[in-house]
PDB file of C-alpha atoms and ligand atoms in Angstrom:
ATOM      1  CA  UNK F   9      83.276 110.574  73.253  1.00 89.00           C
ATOM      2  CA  UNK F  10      84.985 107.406  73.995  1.00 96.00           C
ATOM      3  CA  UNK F  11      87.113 107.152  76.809  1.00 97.00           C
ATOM      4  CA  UNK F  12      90.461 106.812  74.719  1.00 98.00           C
ATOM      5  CA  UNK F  13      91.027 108.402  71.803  1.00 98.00           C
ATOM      6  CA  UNK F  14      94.643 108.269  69.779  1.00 98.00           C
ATOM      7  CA  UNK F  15      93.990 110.371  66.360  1.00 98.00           C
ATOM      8  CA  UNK F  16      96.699 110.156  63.975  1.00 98.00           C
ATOM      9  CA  UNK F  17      99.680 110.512  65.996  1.00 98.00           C
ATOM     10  CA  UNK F  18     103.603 110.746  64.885  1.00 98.00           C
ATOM     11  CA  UNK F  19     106.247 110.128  67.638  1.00 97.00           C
ATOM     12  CA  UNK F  20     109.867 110.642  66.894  1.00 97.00           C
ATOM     13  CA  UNK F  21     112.623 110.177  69.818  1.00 95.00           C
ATOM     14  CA  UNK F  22     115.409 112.472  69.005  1.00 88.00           C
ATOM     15  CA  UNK F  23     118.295 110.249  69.650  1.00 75.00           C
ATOM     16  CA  UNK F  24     121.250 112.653  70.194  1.00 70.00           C
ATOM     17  CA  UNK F  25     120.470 116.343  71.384  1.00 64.00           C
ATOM     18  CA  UNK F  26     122.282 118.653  69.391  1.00 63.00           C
ATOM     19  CA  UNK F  27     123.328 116.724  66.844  1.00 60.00           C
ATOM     20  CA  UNK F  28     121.535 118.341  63.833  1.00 63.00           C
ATOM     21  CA  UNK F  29     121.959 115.573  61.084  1.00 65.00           C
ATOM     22  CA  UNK F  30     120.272 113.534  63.589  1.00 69.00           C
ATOM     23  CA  UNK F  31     116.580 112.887  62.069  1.00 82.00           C
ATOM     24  CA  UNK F  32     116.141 110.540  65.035  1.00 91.00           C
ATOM     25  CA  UNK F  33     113.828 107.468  64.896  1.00 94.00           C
ATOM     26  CA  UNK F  34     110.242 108.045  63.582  1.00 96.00           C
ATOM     27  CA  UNK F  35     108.540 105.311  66.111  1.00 97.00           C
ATOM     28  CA  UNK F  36     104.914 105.697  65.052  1.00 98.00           C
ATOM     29  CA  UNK F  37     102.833 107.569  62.459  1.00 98.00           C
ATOM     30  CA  UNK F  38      99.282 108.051  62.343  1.00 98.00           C
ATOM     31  CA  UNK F  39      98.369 106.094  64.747  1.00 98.00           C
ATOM     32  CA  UNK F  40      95.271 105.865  65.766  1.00 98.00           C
ATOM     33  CA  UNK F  41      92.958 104.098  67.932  1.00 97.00           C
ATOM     34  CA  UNK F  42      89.968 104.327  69.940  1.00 97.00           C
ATOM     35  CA  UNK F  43      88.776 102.563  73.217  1.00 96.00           C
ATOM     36  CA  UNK F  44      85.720 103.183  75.347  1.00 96.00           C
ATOM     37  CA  UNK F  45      85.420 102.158  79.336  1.00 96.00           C
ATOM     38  CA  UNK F  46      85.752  98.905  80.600  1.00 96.00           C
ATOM     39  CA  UNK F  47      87.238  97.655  77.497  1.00 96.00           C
ATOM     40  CA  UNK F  48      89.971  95.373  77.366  1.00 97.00           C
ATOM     41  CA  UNK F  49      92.250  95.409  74.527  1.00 98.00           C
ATOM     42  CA  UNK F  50      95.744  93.690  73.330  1.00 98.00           C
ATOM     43  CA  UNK F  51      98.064  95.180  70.999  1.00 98.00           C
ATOM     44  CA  UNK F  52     100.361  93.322  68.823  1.00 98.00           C
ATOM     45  CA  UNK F  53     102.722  93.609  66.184  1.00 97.00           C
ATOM     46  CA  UNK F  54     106.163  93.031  65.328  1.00 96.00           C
ATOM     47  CA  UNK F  55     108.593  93.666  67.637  1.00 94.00           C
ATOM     48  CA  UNK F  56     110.097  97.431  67.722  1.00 95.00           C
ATOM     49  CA  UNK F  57     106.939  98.257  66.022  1.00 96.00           C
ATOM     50  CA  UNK F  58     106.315 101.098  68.493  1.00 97.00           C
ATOM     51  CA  UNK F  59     103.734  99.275  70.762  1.00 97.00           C
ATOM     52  CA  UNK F  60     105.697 100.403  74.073  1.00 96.00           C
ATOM     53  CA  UNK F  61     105.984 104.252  72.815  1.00 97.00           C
ATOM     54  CA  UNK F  62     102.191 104.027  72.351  1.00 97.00           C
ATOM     55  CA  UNK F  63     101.484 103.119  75.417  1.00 96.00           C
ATOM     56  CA  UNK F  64     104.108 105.913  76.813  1.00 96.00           C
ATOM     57  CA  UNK F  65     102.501 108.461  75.378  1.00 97.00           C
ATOM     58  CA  UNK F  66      98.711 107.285  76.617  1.00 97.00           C
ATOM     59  CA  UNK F  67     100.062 107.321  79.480  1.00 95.00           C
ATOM     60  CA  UNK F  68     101.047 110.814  78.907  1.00 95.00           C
ATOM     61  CA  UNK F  69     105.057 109.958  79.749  1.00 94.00           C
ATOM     62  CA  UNK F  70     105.938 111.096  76.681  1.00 95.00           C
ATOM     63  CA  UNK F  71     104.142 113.459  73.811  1.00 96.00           C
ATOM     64  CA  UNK F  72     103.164 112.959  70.293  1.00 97.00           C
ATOM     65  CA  UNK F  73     104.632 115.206  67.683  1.00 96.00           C
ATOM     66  CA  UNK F  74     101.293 115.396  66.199  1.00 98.00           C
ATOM     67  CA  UNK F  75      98.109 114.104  66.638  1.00 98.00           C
ATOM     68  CA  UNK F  76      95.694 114.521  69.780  1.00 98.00           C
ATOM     69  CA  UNK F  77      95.471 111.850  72.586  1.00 98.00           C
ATOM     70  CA  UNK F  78      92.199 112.046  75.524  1.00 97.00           C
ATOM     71  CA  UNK F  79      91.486 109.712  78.040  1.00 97.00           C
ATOM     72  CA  UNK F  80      88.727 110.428  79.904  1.00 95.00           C
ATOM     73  CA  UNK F  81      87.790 113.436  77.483  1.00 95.00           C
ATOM     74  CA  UNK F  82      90.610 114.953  78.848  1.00 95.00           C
ATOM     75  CA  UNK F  83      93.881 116.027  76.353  1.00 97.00           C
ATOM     76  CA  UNK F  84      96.968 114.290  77.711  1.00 97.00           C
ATOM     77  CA  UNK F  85      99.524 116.509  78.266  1.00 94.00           C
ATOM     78  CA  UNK F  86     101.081 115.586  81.283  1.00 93.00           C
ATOM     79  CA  UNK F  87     101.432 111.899  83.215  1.00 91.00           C
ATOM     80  CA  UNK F  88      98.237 110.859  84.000  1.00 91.00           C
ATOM     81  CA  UNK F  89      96.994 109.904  87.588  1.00 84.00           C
ATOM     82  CA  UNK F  90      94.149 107.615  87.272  1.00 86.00           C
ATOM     83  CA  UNK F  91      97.008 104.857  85.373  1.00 89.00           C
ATOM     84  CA  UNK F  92      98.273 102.177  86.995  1.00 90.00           C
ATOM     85  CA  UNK F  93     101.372 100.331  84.985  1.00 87.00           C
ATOM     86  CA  UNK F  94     103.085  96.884  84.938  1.00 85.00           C
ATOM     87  CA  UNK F  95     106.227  95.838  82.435  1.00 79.00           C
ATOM     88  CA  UNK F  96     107.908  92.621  81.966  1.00 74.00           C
ATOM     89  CA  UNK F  97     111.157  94.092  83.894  1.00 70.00           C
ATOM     90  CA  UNK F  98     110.033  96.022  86.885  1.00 69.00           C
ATOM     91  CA  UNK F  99     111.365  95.076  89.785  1.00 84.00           C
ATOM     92  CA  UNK F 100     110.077  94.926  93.525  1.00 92.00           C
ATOM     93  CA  UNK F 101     112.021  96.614  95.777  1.00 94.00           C
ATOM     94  CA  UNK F 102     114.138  94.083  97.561  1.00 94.00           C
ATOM     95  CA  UNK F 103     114.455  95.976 100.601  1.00 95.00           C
ATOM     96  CA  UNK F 104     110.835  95.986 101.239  1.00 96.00           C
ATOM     97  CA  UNK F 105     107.931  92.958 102.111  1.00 97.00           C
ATOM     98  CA  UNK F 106     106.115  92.369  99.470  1.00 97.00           C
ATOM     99  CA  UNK F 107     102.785  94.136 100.977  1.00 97.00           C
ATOM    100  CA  UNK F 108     105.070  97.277 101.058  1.00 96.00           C
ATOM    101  CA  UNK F 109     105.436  96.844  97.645  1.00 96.00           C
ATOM    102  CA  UNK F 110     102.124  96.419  96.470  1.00 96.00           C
ATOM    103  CA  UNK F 111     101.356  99.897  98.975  1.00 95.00           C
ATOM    104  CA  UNK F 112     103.916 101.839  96.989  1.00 93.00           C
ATOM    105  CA  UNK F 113     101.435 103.823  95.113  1.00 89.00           C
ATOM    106  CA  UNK F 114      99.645 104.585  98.051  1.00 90.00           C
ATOM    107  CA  UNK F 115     102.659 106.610  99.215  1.00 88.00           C
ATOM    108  CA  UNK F 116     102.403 108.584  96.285  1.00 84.00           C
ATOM    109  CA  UNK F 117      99.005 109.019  95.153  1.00 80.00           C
ATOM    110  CA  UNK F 118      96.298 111.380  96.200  1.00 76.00           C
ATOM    111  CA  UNK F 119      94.339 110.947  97.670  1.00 80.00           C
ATOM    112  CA  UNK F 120      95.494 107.913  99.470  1.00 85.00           C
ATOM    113  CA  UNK F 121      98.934 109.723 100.497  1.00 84.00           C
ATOM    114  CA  UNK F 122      97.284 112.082 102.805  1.00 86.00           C
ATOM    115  CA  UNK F 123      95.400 109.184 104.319  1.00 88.00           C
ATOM    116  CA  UNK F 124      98.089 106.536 104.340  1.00 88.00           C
ATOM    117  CA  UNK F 125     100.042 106.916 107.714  1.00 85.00           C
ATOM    118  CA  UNK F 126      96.574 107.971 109.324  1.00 88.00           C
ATOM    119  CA  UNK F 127      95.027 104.656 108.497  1.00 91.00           C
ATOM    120  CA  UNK F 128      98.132 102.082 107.361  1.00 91.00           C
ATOM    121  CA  UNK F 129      96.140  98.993 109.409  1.00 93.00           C
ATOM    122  CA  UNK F 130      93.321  99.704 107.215  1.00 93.00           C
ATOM    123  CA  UNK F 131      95.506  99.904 103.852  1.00 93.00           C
ATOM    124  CA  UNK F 132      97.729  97.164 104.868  1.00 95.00           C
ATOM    125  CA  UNK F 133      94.313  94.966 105.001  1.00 95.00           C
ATOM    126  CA  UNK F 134      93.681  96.133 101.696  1.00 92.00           C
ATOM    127  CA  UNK F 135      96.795  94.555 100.171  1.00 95.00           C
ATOM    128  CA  UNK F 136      96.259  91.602 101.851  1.00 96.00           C
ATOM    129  CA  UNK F 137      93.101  91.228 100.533  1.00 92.00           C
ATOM    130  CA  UNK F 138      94.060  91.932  96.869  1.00 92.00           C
ATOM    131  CA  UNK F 139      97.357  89.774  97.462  1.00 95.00           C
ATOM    132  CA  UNK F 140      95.059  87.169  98.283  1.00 93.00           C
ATOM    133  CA  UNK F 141      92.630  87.381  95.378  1.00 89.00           C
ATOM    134  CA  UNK F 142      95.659  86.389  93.189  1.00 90.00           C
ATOM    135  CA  UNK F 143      96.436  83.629  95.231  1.00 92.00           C
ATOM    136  CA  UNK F 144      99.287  85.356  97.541  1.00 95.00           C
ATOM    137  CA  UNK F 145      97.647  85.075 101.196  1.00 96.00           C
ATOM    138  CA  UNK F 146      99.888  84.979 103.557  1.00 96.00           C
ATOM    139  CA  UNK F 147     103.339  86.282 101.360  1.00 97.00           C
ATOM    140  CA  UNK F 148     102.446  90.051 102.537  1.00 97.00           C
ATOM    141  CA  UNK F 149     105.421  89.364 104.881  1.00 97.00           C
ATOM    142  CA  UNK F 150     107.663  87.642 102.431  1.00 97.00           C
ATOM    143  CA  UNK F 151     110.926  89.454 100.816  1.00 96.00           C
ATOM    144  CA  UNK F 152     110.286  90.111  96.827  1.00 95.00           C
ATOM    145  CA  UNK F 153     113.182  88.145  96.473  1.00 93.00           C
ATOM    146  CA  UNK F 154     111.709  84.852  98.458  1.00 95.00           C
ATOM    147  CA  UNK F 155     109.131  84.872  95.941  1.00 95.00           C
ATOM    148  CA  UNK F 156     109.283  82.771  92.397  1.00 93.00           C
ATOM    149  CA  UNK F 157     108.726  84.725  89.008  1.00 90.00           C
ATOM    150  CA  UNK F 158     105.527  83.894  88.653  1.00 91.00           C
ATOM    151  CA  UNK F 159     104.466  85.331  92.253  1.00 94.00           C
ATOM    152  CA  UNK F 160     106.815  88.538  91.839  1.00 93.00           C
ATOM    153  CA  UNK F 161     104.584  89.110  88.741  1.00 91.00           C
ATOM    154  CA  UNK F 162     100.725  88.554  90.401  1.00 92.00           C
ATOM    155  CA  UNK F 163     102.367  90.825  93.132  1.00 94.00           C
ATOM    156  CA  UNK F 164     103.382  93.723  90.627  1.00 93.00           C
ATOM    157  CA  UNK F 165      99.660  93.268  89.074  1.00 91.00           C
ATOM    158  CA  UNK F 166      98.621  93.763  92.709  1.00 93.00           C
ATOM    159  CA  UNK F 167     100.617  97.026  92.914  1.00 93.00           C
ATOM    160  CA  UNK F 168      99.627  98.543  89.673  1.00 91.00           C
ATOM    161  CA  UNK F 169      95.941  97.684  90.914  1.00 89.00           C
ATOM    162  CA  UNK F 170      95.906  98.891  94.572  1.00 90.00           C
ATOM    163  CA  UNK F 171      94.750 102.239  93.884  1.00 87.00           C
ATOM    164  CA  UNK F 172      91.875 101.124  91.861  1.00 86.00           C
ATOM    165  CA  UNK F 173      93.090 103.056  88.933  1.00 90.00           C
ATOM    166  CA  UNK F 174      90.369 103.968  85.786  1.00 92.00           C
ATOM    167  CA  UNK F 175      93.034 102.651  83.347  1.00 95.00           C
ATOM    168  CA  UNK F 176      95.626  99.467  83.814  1.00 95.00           C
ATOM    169  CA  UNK F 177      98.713  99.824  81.335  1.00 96.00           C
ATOM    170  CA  UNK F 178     100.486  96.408  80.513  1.00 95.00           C
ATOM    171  CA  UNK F 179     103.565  96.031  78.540  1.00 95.00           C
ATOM    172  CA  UNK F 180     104.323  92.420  78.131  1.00 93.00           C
ATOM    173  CA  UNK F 181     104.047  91.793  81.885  1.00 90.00           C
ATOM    174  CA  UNK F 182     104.451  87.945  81.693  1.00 88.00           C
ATOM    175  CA  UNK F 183     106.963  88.148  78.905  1.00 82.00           C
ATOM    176  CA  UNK F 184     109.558  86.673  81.347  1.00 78.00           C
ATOM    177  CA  UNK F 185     107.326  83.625  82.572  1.00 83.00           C
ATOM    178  CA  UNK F 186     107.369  79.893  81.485  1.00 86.00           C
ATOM    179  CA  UNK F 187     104.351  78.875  79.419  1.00 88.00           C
ATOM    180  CA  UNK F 188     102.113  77.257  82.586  1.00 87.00           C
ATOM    181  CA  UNK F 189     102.617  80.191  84.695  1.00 86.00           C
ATOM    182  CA  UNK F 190     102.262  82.786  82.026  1.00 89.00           C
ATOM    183  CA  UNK F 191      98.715  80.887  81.209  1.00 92.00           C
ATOM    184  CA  UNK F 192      97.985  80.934  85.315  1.00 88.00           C
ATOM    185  CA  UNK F 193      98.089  84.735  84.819  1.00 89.00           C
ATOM    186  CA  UNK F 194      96.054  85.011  81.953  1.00 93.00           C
ATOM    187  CA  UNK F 195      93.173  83.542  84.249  1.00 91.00           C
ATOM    188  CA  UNK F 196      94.871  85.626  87.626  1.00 89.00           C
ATOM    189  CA  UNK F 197      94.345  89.179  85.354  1.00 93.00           C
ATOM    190  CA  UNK F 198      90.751  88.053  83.813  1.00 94.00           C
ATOM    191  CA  UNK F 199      89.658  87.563  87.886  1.00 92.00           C
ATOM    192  CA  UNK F 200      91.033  90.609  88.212  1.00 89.00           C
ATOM    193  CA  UNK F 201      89.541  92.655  85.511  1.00 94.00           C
ATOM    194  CA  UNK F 202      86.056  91.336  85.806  1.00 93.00           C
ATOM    195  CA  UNK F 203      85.828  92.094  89.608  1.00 89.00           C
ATOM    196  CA  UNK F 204      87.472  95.841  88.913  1.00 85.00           C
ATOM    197  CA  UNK F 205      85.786  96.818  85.591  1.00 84.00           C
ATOM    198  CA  UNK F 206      88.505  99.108  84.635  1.00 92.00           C
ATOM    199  CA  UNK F 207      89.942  99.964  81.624  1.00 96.00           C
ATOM    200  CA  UNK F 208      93.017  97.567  80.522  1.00 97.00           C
ATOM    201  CA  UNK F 209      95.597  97.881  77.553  1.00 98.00           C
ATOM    202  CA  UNK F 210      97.783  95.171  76.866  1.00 97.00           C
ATOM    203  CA  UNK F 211     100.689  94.756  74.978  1.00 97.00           C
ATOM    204  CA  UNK F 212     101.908  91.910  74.267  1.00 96.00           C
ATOM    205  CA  UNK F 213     103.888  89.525  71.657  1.00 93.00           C
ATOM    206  CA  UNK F 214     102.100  86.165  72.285  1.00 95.00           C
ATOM    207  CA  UNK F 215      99.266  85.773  70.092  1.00 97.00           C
ATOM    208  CA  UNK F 216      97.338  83.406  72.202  1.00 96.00           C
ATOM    209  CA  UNK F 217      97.405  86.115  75.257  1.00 96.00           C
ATOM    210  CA  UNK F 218      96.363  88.506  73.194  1.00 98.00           C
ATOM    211  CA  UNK F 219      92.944  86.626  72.316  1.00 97.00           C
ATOM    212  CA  UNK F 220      92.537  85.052  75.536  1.00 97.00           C
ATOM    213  CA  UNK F 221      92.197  88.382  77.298  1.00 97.00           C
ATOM    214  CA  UNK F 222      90.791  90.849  75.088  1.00 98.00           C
ATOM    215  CA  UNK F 223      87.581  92.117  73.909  1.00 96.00           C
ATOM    216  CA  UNK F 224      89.157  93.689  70.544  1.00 97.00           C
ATOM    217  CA  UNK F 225      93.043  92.655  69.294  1.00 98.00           C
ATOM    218  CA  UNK F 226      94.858  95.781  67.002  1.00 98.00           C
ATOM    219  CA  UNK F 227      97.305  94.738  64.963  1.00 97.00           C
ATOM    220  CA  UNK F 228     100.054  97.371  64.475  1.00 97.00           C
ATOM    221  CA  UNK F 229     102.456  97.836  61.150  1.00 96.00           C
ATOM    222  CA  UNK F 230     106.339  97.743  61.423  1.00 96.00           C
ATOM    223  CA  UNK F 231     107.941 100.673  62.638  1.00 96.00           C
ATOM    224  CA  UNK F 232     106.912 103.548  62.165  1.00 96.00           C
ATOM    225  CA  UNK F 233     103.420 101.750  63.871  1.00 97.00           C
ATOM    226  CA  UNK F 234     100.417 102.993  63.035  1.00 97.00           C
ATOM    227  CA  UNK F 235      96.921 100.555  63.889  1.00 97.00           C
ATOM    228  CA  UNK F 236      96.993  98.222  60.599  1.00 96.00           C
ATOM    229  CA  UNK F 237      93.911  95.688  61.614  1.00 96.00           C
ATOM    230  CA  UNK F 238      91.373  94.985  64.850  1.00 96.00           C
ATOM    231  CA  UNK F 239      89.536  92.419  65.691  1.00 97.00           C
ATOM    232  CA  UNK F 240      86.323  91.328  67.826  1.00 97.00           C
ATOM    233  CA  UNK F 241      87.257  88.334  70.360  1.00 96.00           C
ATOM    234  CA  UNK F 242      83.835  86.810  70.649  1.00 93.00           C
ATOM    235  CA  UNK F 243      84.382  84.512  73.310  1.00 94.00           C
ATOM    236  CA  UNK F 244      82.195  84.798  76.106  1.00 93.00           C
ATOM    237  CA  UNK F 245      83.962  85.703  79.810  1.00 94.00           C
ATOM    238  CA  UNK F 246      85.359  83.724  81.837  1.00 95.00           C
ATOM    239  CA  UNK F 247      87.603  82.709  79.366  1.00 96.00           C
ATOM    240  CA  UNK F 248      88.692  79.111  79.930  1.00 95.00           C
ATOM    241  CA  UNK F 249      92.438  77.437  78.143  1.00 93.00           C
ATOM    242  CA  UNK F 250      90.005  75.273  76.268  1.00 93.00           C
ATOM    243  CA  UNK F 251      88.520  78.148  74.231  1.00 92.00           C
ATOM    244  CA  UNK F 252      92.075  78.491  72.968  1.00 93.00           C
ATOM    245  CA  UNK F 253      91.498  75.193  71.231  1.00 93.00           C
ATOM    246  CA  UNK F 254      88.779  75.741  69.101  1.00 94.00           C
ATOM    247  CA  UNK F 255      88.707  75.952  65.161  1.00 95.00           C
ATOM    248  CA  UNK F 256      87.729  79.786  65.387  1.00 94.00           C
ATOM    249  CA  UNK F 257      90.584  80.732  67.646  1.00 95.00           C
ATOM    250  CA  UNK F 258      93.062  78.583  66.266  1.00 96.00           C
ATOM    251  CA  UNK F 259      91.810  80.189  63.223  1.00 96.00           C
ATOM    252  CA  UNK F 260      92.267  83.676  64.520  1.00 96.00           C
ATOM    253  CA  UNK F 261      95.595  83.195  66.008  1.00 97.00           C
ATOM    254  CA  UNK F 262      96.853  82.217  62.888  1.00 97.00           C
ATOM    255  CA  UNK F 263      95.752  84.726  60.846  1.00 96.00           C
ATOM    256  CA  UNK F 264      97.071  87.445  62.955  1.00 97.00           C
ATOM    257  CA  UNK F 265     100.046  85.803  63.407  1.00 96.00           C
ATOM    258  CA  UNK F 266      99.591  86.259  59.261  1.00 96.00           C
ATOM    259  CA  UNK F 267      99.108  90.111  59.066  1.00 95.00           C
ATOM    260  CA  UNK F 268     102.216  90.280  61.524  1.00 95.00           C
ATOM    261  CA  UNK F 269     103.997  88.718  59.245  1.00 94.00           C
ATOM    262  CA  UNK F 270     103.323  90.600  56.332  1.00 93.00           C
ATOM    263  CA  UNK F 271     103.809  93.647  58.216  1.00 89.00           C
ATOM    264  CA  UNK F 272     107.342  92.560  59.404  1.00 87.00           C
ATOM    265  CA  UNK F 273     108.212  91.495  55.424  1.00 83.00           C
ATOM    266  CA  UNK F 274     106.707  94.125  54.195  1.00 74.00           C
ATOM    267  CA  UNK F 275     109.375  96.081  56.132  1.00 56.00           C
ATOM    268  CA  UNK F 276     112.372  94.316  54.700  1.00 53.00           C
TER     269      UNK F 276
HETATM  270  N1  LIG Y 367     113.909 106.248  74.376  1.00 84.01           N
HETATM  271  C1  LIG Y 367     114.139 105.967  73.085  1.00 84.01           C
HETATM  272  N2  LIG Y 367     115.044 106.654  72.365  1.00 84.01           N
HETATM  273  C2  LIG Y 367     115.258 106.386  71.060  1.00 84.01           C
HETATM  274  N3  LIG Y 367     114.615 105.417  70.376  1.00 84.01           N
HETATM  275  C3  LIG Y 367     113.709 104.689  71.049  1.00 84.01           C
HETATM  276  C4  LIG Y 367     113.420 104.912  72.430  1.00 84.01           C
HETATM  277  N4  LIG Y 367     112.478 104.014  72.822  1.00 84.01           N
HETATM  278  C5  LIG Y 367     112.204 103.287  71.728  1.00 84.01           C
HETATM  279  N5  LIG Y 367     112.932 103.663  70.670  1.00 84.01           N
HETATM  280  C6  LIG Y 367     112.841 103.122  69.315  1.00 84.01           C
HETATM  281  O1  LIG Y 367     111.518 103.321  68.839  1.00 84.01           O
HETATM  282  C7  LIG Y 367     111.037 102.176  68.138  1.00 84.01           C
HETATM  283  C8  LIG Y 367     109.784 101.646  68.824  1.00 84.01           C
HETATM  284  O2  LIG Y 367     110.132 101.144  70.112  1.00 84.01           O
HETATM  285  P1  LIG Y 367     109.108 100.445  71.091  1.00 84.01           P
HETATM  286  O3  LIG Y 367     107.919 101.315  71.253  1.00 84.01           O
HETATM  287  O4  LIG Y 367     109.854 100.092  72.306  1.00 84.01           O
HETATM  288  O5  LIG Y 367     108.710  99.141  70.249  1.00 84.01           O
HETATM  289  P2  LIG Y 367     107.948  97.801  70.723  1.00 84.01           P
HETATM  290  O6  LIG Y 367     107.464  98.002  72.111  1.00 84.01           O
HETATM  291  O7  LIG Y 367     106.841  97.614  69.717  1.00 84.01           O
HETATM  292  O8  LIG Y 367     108.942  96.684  70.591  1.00 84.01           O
HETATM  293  C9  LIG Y 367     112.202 101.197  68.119  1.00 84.01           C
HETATM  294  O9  LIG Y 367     112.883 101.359  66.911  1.00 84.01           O
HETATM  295  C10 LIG Y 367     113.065 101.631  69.275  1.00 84.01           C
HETATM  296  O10 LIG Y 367     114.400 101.304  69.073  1.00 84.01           O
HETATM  297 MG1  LIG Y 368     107.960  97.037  73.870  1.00 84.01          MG
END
C-alpha cells in the first residue's frame, strides 16, 4: 500500500448553511493521487483549481464527499498528528522569540508535551540546532518581527519540522518572497528534506519550484481539480540553480506551464 492514497475524491464547501438553493462550490472531483514514503512531490495548476482543499483534506482538516483518503494505511477521518504544515501567510507570533516559535508544536504534541517543561534546555537546544541548519544561529532570541521575510519563512519551515513529523504539508510557503530568496529556500528545504527523509507535498504556482524540488510534478485541471498529468523530475539530488538551465528542464517547465494553460482555457 503506498503511504498516500487519494482515490477519486469530490469536495464541495457548502457556502451558506441553510440556504437550500445553495449548491455550493464543487472544489475537486475525482481526484486522485498516490504517493509512497520519502517522496517529494509538487502540485500545480491553475489558480483556485482546488490545490489548497486537497491538501486540507490529506491533512484530514476537512473531509471528502466521496472518495477514500489513507496516509500511512490509515483512513483519514480526523486531523492527522504525524503532519507538520507551512502556508505563504502564517504568521509567527509576535509576542514570542523566534525559538518559542519554532517550539510551538512541542507544546501541543504528544508526546513531546508531556516531556516539554521536564526537559525545555534540552528542546530549546533542539531548535537551535534546526534554526541553525537553515542558516538562523544565533536569531533563537530575536522577535519574529526583527526578522526579514525571508528568515520569518526558514523559521516557520523550522516549526513545521521540529517535531520530526512523517509528512511536511506546504502550501505556497515562499509565495510572498522575492525571486533570490525564494530560490535560497528552494536549496534551505532540499537540505532539509534530504537530512529528514520525510514525506513532503508541495503546492505551489511557480513552475520552476515545482521541478527544482520534486521527485514527481501533478498537474491538476481547473476547478473542480482532479490530477490531469504527472511527471518524473530526473534530476539527480542535490539539486543545483544550474540544473534549472538545461534544455530538458527548460523543456519541462514549459510544457507544464502548457497543460496549465489548456486547463485554465479549457475552463473559459
Ligand atoms: N472555505 C471555503 N468555502 C467556500 N469555498 C471555498 C473555501 N475554500 C476554497 N473555496 C473555493 O474552492 C475552490 C478551490 O480553492 P483552493 O483549494 O483554495 O484553490 P487553490 O489552492 O488551487 O488556489 C475555489 O473556487 C475557492 O474559492
Ligand atoms: Mg491555494
Amino acid at each position: 500500500m503506498a503511504f498516500i492514497e487519494i482515490d477519486e475524491i469530490d469536495l464541495t464547501y457548502r457556502n451558506s448553511a441553510g440556504d437550500e438553493d445553495d449548491s455550493g462550490t464543487l472544489a475537486l472531483q475525482g481526484a486522485s493521487l498516490t504517493m509512497e514514503r520519502g517522496d517529494f512531490i509538487s502540485l500545480v495548476g491553475p489558480s483556485g483549481c482546488g490545490k489548497s482543499t486537497l491538501l486540507k483534506v490529506v491533512a484530514g482538516l476537512i473531509r471528502a464527499n466521496k472518495g477514500h483518503v489513507s496516509v500511512a494505511g490509515q483512513t483519514v477521518d480526523q486531523p492527522l498528528k504525524i503532519v507538520g504544515m507551512a502556508f505563504q501567510n502564517a504568521t509567527l507570533l509576535p509576542w514570542r522569540s523566534t525559538r518559542e516559535n519554532v517550539l510551538l508544536p512541542m507544546e501541543i504534541v504528544e508526546p513531546h508535551r508531556r516531556q516539554f517543561r521536564r526537559d525545555k534546555s534540552k528542546y530549546e537546544a533542539m531548535a537551535d540546532d534546526l534554526l541553525a541548519t537553515v542558516g538562523l544561529e544565533g536569531f533563537g532570541d530575536r522577535a519574529p518581527w526583527q526578522l526579514s521575510g525571508g528568515m520569518q519563512q526558514r523559521a516557520q519551515l523550522c516549526r513545521a519540522l521540529v517535531h520530526e513529523p512523517d509528512l511536511l504539508l506546504l502550501d505556497e510557503p515562499f509565495g510572498a518572497l522575492d525571486a533570490f530568496t525564494r530560490e535560497e529556500l528552494w536549496d534551505v528545504l532540499q537540505t532539509l528534506y534530504m537530512k529528514r527523509a520525510c514525506t513532503v507535498m508541495l503546492v505551489t504556482h511557480d513552475l520552476r519550484e515545482a521541478v527544482y524540488l520534486a521527485d514527481k510534478v501533478y498537474v491538476m485541471s481547473a476547478r473542480p481539480g482532479r490530477v490531469i498529468l504527472e511527471r518524473d523530475i530526473e534530476l539527480e539530488r542535490p539539486r543545483k540553480l544550474e540544473h534549472m538551465y538545461q534544455r530538458e528542464t527548460v523543456e519541462l517547465v514549459q510544457e507544464l506551464r502548457h497543460h496549465i494553460n489548456i486547463a485554465r482555457t479549457d475552463d473559459e
